[in-house]
């Protein structure tokens, strides 16, 4: 099956990544799931900031309701 994926093309690229562009969105071939595997669609992703990481290490609830 064909999927769209963010593919890392260069490790150690200079910041800001908007200029160095180490990632590329490409269509790639993906084998269908095998026995004991599942195909999962990720609808959204985000980045956690340093304050939330610190709060999580302290055992504090950091999610939103």
Short mmCIF file of C-alpha atoms in Angstrom, two decimals:
data_model
loop_
_atom_site.label_atom_id
_atom_site.label_comp_id
_atom_site.label_asym_id
_atom_site.label_seq_id
_atom_site.Cartn_x
_atom_site.Cartn_y
_atom_site.Cartn_z
CA UNK A 1 0.00 0.00 0.00
CA UNK A 2 1.12 3.55 -0.58
CA UNK A 3 1.21 6.10 2.26
CA UNK A 4 2.40 9.66 2.76
CA UNK A 5 5.19 9.89 5.31
CA UNK A 6 7.60 12.44 6.76
CA UNK A 7 11.01 11.04 5.79
CA UNK A 8 14.19 12.22 7.52
CA UNK A 9 16.68 12.77 4.69
CA UNK A 10 19.56 14.44 6.60
CA UNK A 11 20.66 13.97 10.21
CA UNK A 12 22.32 16.87 12.01
CA UNK A 13 20.83 19.54 9.76
CA UNK A 14 21.32 23.15 10.79
CA UNK A 15 18.63 25.05 12.66
CA UNK A 16 16.21 26.58 11.65
CA UNK A 17 14.83 23.50 9.94
CA UNK A 18 12.53 25.63 7.78
CA UNK A 19 15.69 26.61 5.88
CA UNK A 20 17.80 23.41 6.09
CA UNK A 21 14.74 21.18 5.37
CA UNK A 22 15.95 17.79 6.69
CA UNK A 23 12.44 16.28 6.36
CA UNK A 24 10.53 15.55 3.18
CA UNK A 25 6.88 14.51 2.76
CA UNK A 26 6.96 11.59 0.33
CA UNK A 27 4.73 8.81 -0.92
CA UNK A 28 6.30 5.47 0.04
CA UNK A 29 5.38 1.80 -0.30
CA UNK A 30 4.41 0.10 2.97
CA UNK A 31 3.88 -3.63 3.39
CA UNK A 32 0.47 -4.48 4.84
CA UNK A 33 0.44 -5.42 8.53
CA UNK A 34 1.68 -8.90 9.29
CA UNK A 35 0.44 -11.34 11.91
CA UNK A 36 0.37 -9.66 15.34
CA UNK A 37 0.73 -6.15 13.84
CA UNK A 38 -1.79 -3.34 13.44
CA UNK A 39 -2.02 -0.41 11.06
CA UNK A 40 -2.61 2.81 13.00
CA UNK A 41 -3.54 6.18 11.51
CA UNK A 42 -2.09 9.15 13.37
CA UNK A 43 -4.41 12.12 12.93
CA UNK A 44 -2.39 14.70 14.87
CA UNK A 45 0.88 15.09 16.73
CA UNK A 46 2.46 17.81 18.81
CA UNK A 47 5.56 18.85 20.66
CA UNK A 48 5.80 19.11 24.44
CA UNK A 49 7.55 22.15 25.84
CA UNK A 50 10.20 22.06 28.61
CA UNK A 51 7.80 23.22 31.35
CA UNK A 52 5.39 20.36 30.68
CA UNK A 53 8.26 17.84 30.63
CA UNK A 54 9.45 19.11 34.02
CA UNK A 55 5.90 18.96 35.44
CA UNK A 56 5.47 15.39 34.17
CA UNK A 57 8.73 14.34 35.87
CA UNK A 58 7.35 15.78 39.11
CA UNK A 59 4.26 13.56 38.75
CA UNK A 60 1.90 16.46 38.11
CA UNK A 61 -1.05 16.12 35.75
CA UNK A 62 -0.22 18.00 32.53
CA UNK A 63 -3.08 17.00 30.25
CA UNK A 64 -5.98 19.19 29.18
CA UNK A 65 -9.60 18.35 29.85
#
